[in-house]
PDB file of C-alpha atoms in Angstrom:
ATOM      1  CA  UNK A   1     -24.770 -38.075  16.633  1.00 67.00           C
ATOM      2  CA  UNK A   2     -26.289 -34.966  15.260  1.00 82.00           C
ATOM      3  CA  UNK A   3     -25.836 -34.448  11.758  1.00 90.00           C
ATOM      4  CA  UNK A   4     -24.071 -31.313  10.928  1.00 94.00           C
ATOM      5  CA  UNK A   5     -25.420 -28.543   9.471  1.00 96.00           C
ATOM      6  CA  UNK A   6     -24.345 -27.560   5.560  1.00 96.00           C
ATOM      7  CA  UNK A   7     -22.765 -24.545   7.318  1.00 97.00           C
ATOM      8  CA  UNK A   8     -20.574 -26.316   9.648  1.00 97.00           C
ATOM      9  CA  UNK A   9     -19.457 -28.414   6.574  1.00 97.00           C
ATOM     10  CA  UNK A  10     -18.792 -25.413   4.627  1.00 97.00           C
ATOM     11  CA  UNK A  11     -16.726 -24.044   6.559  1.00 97.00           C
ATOM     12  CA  UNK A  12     -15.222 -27.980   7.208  1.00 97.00           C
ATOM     13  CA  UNK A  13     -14.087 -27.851   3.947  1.00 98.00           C
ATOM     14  CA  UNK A  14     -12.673 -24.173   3.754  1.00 97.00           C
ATOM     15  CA  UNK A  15     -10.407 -25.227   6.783  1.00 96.00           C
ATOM     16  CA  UNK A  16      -9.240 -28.265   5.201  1.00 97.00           C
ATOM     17  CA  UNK A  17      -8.456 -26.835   1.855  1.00 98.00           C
ATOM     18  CA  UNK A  18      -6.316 -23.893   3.815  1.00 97.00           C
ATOM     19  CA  UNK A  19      -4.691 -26.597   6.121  1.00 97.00           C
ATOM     20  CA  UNK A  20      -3.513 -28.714   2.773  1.00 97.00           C
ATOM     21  CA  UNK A  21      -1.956 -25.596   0.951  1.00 98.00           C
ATOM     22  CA  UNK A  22      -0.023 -24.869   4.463  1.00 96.00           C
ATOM     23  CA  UNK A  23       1.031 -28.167   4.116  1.00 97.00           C
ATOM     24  CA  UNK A  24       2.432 -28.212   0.704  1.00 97.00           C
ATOM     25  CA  UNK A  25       6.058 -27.720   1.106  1.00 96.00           C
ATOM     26  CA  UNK A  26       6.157 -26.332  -2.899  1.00 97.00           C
ATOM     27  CA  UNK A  27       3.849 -23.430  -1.197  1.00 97.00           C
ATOM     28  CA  UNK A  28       5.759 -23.060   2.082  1.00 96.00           C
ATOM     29  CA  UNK A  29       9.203 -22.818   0.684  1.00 96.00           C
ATOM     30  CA  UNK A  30       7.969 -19.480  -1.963  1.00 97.00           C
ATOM     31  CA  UNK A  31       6.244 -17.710   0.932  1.00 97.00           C
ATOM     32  CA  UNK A  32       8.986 -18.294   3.622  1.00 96.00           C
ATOM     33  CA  UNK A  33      11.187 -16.951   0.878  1.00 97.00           C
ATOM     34  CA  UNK A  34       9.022 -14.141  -0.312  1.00 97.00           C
ATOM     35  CA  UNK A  35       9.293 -15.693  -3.754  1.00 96.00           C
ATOM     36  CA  UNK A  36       5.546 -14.150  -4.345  1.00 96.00           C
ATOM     37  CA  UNK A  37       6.676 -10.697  -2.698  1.00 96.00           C
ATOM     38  CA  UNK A  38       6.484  -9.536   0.255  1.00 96.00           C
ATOM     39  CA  UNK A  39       2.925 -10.090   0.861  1.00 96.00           C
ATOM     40  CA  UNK A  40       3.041 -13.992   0.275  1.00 96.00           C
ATOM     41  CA  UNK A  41       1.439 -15.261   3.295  1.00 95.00           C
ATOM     42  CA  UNK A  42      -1.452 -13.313   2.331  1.00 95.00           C
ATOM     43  CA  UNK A  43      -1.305 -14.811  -1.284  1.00 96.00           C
ATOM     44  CA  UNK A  44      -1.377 -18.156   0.208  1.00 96.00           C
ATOM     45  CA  UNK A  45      -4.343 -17.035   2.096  1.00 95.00           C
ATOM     46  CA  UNK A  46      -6.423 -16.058  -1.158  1.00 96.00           C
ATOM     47  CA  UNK A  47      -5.062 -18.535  -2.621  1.00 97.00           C
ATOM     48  CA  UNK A  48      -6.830 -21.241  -0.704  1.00 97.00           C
ATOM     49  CA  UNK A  49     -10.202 -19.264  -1.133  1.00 96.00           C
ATOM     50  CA  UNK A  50      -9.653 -19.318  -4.551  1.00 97.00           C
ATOM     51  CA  UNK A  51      -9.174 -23.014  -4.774  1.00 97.00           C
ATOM     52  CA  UNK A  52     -12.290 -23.165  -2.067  1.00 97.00           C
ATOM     53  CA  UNK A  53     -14.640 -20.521  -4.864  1.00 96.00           C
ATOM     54  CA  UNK A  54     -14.181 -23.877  -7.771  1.00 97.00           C
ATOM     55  CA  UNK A  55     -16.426 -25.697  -5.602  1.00 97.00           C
ATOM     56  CA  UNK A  56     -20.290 -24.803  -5.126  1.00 96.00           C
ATOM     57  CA  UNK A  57     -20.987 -23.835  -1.892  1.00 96.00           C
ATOM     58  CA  UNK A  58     -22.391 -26.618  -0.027  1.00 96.00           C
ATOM     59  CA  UNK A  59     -24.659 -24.156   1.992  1.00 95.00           C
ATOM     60  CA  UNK A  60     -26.693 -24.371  -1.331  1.00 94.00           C
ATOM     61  CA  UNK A  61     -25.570 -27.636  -2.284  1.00 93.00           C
ATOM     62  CA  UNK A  62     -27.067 -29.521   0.919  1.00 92.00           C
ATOM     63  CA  UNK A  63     -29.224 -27.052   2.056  1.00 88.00           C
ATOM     64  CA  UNK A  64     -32.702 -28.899   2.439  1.00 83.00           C
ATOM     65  CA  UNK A  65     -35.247 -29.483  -0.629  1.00 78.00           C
ATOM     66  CA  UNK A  66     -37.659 -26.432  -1.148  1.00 65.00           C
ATOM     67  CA  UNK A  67     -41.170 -27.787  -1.119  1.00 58.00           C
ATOM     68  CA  UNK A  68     -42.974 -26.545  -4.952  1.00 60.00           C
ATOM     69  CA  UNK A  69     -44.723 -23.360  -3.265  1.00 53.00           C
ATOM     70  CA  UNK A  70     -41.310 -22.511  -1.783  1.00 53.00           C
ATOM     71  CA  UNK A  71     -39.241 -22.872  -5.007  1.00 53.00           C
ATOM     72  CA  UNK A  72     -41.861 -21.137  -7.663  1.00 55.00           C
ATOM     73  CA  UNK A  73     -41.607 -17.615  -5.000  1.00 54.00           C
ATOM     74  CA  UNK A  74     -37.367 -17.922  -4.814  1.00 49.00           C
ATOM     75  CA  UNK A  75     -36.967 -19.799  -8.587  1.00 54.00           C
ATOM     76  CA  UNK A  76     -34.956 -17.362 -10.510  1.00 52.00           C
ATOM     77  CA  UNK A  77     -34.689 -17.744 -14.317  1.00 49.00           C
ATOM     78  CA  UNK A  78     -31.121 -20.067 -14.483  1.00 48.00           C
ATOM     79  CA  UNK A  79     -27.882 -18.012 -16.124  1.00 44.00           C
ATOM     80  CA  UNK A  80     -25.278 -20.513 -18.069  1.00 43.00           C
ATOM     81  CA  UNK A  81     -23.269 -18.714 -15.184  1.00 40.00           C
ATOM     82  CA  UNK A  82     -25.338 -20.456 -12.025  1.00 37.00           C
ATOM     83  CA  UNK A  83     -24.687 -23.391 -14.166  1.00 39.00           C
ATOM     84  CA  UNK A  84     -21.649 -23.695 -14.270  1.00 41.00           C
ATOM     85  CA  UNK A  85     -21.377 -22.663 -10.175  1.00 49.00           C
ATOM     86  CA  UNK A  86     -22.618 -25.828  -9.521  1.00 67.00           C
ATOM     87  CA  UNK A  87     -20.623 -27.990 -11.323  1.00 89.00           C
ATOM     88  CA  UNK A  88     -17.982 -30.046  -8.919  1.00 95.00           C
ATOM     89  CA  UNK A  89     -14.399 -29.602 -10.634  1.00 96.00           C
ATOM     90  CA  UNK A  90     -12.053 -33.096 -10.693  1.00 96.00           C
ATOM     91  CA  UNK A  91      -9.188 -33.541  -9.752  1.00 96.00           C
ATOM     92  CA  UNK A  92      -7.302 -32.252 -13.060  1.00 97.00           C
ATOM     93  CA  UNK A  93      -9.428 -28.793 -12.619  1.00 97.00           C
ATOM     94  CA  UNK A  94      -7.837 -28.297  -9.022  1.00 98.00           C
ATOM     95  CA  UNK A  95      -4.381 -29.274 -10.211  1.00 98.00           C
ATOM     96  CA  UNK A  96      -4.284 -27.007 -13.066  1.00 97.00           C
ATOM     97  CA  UNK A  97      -5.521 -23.843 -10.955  1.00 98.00           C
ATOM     98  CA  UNK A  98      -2.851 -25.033  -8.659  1.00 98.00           C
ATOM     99  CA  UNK A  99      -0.061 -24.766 -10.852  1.00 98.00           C
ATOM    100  CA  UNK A 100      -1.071 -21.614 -12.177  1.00 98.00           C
ATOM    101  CA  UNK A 101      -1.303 -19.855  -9.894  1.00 98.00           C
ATOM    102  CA  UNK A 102       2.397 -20.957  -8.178  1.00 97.00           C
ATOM    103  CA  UNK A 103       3.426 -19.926 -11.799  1.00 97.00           C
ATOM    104  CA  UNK A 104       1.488 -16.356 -12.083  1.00 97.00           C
ATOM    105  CA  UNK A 105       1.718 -15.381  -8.392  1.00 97.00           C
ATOM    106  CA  UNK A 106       5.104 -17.167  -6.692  1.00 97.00           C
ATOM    107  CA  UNK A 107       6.680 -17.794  -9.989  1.00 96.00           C
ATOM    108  CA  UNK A 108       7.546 -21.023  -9.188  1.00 96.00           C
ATOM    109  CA  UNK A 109       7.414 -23.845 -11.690  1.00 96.00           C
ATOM    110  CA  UNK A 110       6.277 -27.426  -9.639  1.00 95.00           C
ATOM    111  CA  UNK A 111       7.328 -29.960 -11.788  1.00 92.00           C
ATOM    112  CA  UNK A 112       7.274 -32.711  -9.272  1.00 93.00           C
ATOM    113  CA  UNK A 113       3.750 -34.758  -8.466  1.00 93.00           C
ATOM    114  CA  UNK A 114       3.165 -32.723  -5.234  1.00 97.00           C
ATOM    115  CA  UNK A 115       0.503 -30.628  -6.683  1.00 97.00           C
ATOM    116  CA  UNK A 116      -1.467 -33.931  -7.568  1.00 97.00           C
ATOM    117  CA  UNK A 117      -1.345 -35.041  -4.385  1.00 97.00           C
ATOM    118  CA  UNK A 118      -2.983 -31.546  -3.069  1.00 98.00           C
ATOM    119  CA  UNK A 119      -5.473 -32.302  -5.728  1.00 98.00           C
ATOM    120  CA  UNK A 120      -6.197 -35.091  -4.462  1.00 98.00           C
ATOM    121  CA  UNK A 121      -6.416 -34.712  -0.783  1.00 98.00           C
ATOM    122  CA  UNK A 122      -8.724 -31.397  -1.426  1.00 98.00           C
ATOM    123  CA  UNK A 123     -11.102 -33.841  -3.264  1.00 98.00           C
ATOM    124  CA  UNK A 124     -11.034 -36.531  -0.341  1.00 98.00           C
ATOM    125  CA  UNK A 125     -11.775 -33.728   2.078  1.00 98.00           C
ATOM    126  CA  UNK A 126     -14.391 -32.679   0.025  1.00 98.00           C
ATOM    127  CA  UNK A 127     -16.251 -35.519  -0.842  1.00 97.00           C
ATOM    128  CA  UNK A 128     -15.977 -36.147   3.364  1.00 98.00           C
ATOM    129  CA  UNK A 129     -17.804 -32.936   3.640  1.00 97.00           C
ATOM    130  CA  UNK A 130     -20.502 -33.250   1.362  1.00 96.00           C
ATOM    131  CA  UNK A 131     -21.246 -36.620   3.267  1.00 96.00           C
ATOM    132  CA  UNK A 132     -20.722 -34.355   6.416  1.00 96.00           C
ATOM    133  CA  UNK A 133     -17.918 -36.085   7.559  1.00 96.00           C
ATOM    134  CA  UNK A 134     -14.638 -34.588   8.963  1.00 97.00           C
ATOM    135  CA  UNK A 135     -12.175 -37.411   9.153  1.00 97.00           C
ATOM    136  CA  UNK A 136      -9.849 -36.316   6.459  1.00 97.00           C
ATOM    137  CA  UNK A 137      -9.985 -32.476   7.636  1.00 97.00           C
ATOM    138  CA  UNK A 138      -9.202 -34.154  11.042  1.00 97.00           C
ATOM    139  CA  UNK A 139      -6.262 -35.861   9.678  1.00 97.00           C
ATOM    140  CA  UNK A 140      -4.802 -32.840   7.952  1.00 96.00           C
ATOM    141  CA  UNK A 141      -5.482 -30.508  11.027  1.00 95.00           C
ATOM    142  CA  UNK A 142      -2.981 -33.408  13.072  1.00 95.00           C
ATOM    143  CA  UNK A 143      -0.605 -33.234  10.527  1.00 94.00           C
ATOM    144  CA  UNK A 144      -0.270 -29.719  10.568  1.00 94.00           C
ATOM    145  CA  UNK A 145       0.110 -29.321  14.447  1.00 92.00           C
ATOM    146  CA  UNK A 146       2.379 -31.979  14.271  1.00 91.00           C
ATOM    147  CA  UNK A 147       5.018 -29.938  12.721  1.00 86.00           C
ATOM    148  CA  UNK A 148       4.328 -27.041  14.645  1.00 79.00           C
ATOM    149  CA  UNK A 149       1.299 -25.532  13.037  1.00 66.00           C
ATOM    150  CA  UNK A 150      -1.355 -22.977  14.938  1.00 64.00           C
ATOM    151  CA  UNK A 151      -4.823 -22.514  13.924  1.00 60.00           C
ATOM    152  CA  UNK A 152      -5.310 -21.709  10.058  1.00 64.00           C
ATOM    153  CA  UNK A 153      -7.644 -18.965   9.631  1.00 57.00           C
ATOM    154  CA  UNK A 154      -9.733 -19.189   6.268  1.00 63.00           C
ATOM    155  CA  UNK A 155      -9.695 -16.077   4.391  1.00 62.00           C
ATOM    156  CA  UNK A 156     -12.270 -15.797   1.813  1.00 66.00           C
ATOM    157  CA  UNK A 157     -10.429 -14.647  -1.977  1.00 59.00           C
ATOM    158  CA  UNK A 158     -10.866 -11.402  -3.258  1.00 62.00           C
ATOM    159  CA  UNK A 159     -11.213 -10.171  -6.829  1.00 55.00           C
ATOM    160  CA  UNK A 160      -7.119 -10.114  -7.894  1.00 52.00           C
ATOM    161  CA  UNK A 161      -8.329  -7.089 -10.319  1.00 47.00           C
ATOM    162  CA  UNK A 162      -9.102  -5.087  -6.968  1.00 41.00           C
ATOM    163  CA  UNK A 163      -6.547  -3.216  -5.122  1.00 41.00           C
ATOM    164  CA  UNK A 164      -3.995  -6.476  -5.257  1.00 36.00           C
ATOM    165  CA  UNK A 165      -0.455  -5.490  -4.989  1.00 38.00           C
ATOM    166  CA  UNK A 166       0.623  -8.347  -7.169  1.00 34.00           C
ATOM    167  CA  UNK A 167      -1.487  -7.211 -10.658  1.00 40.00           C
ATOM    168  CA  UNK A 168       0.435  -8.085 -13.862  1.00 37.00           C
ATOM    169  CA  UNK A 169      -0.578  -7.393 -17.555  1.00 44.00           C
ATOM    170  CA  UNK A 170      -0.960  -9.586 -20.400  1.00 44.00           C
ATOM    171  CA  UNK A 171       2.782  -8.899 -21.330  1.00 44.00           C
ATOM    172  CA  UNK A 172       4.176  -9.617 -17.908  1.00 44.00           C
ATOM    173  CA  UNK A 173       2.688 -12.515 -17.522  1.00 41.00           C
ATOM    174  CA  UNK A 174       3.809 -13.711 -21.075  1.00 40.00           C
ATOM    175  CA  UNK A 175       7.002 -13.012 -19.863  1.00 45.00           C
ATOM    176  CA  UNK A 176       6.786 -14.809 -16.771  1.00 40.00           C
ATOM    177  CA  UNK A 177       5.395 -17.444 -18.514  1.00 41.00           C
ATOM    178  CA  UNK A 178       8.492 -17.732 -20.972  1.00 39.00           C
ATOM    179  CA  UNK A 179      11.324 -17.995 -18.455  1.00 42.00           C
ATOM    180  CA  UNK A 180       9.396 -20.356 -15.954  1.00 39.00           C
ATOM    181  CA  UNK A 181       8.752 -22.521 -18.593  1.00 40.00           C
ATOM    182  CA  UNK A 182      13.344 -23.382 -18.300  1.00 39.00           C
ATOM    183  CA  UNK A 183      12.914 -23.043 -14.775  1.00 38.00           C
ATOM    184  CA  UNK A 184      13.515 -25.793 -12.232  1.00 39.00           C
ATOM    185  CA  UNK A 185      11.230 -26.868  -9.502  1.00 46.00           C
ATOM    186  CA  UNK A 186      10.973 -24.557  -6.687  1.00 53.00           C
ATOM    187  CA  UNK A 187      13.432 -22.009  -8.358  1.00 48.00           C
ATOM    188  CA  UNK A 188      11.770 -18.375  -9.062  1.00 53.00           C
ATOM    189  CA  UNK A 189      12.803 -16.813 -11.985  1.00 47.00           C
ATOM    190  CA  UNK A 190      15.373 -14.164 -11.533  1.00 49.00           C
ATOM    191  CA  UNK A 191      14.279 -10.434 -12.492  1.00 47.00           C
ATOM    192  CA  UNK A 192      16.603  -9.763 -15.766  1.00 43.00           C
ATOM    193  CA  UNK A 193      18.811  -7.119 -15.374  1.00 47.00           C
ATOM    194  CA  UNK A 194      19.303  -4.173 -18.152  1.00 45.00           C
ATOM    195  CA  UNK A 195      23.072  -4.386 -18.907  1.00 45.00           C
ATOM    196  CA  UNK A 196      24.738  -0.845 -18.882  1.00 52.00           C
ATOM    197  CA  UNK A 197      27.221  -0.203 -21.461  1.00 50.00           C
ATOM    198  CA  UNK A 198      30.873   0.226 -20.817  1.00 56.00           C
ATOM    199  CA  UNK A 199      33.213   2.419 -22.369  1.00 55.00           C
ATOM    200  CA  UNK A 200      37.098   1.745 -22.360  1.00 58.00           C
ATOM    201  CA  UNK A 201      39.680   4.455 -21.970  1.00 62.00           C
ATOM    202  CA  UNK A 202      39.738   5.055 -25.626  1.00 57.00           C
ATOM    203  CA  UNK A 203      35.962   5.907 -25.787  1.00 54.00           C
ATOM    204  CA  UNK A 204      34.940   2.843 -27.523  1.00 51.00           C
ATOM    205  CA  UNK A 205      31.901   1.201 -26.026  1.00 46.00           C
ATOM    206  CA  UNK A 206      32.399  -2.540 -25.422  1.00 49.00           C
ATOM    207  CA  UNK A 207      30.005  -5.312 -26.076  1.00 46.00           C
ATOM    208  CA  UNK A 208      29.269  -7.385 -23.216  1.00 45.00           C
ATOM    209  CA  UNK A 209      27.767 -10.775 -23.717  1.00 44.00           C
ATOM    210  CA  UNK A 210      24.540 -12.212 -21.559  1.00 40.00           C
ATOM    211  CA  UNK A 211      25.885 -14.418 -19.271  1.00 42.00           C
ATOM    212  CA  UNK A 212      23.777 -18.422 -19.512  1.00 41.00           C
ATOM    213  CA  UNK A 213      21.610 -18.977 -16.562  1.00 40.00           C
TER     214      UNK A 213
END
């Protein structure tokens, strides 16, 4: 059997890191209830290319040696930013980005072990691709038609800061932040509501309460 080529295992591993986020139900419940807004299937799409942009790409990563002559005319001086490219995230990494983002972008707190487990089958599908085998990607892909599933299409992610309809700044997100921290698993935080004042017959204005979530 031909051994496949460090773009066909690329783009291995995109598909199986889209097919596992489809699979999460966590992720599938706050997009079928537009919990991210009402572009959330196409947040779940950048999302996976975000998760996908932690790893190197393994078109550099098992693309063929460079023989001396060949690497002193392409060497480029090395930035502490190529460095870090390279570097292969565990499986804490890729659960921490995944919780995150349900947090910042869904506003959904997971506080079950489901995002461990996507952690962990992104890393067995990836360390099956680097060794440019498919088995686990083949197992997801099942899984997904299984329940009904059509072909996932790999998006690649975008820069959030560019034209994203789902931007937040630094005090939004603290705020976001503050009530999801009380929130329950797979329950988005509710929007608060300005409270209008009410005036009685009399022209006095009453004082009415906030009522306890």
């Amino acid at each position: 059997m031909a051994t496949p080529t460090p773009a066909t295992c690329q783009s291995q591993f995109e598909q199986g890191v889209a097919i596992a986020l489809h699979l999460w139900p966590a992720l599938s419940l706050a997009v079928q209830n537009n919990w991210g807004g009402p572009d959330s299937a196409d947040k779940r799409d950048w999302f996976a290319g975000a998760i996908v942009d932690l790893f190197p790409d393994l078109n550099k990563v098992l693309a063929p040696p460079q023989s001396e002559a060949q690497q002193q005319t392409t060497q480029k001086p090395k930035s502490d930013d190529h460095q870090d490219a390279t570097e292969e995230p565990d499986q804490l990494d890729i659960e921490t980005v995944l919780l995150q983002v349900m947090l910042d972008e869904f506003e959904v707190n997971v506080d079950d072990d489901s995002a461990f487990e996507v952690a962990e089958q992104i890393l067995r599908v990836r360390l099956g691709c680097l060794k440019g085998k498919f088995e686990e990607v083949d197992a997801l892909r099942r899984r997904f038609e299984g329940k009904g599933g059509k072909n996932v299409v790999f998006t690649k992610a975008e820069d959030q800061d560019n034209d994203t309809d789902w931007d937040t700044d630094d005090d939004e997100e603290a705020d976001s932040d503050e009530e999801m921290g009380e929130a329950p698993a797979l329950v988005p935080t509710q929007p608060k509501e300005k409270v209008e004042p009410e005036v009685d017959e009399d022209g006095f204005t009453k004082v009415v309460g906030k009522k306890r979530r």
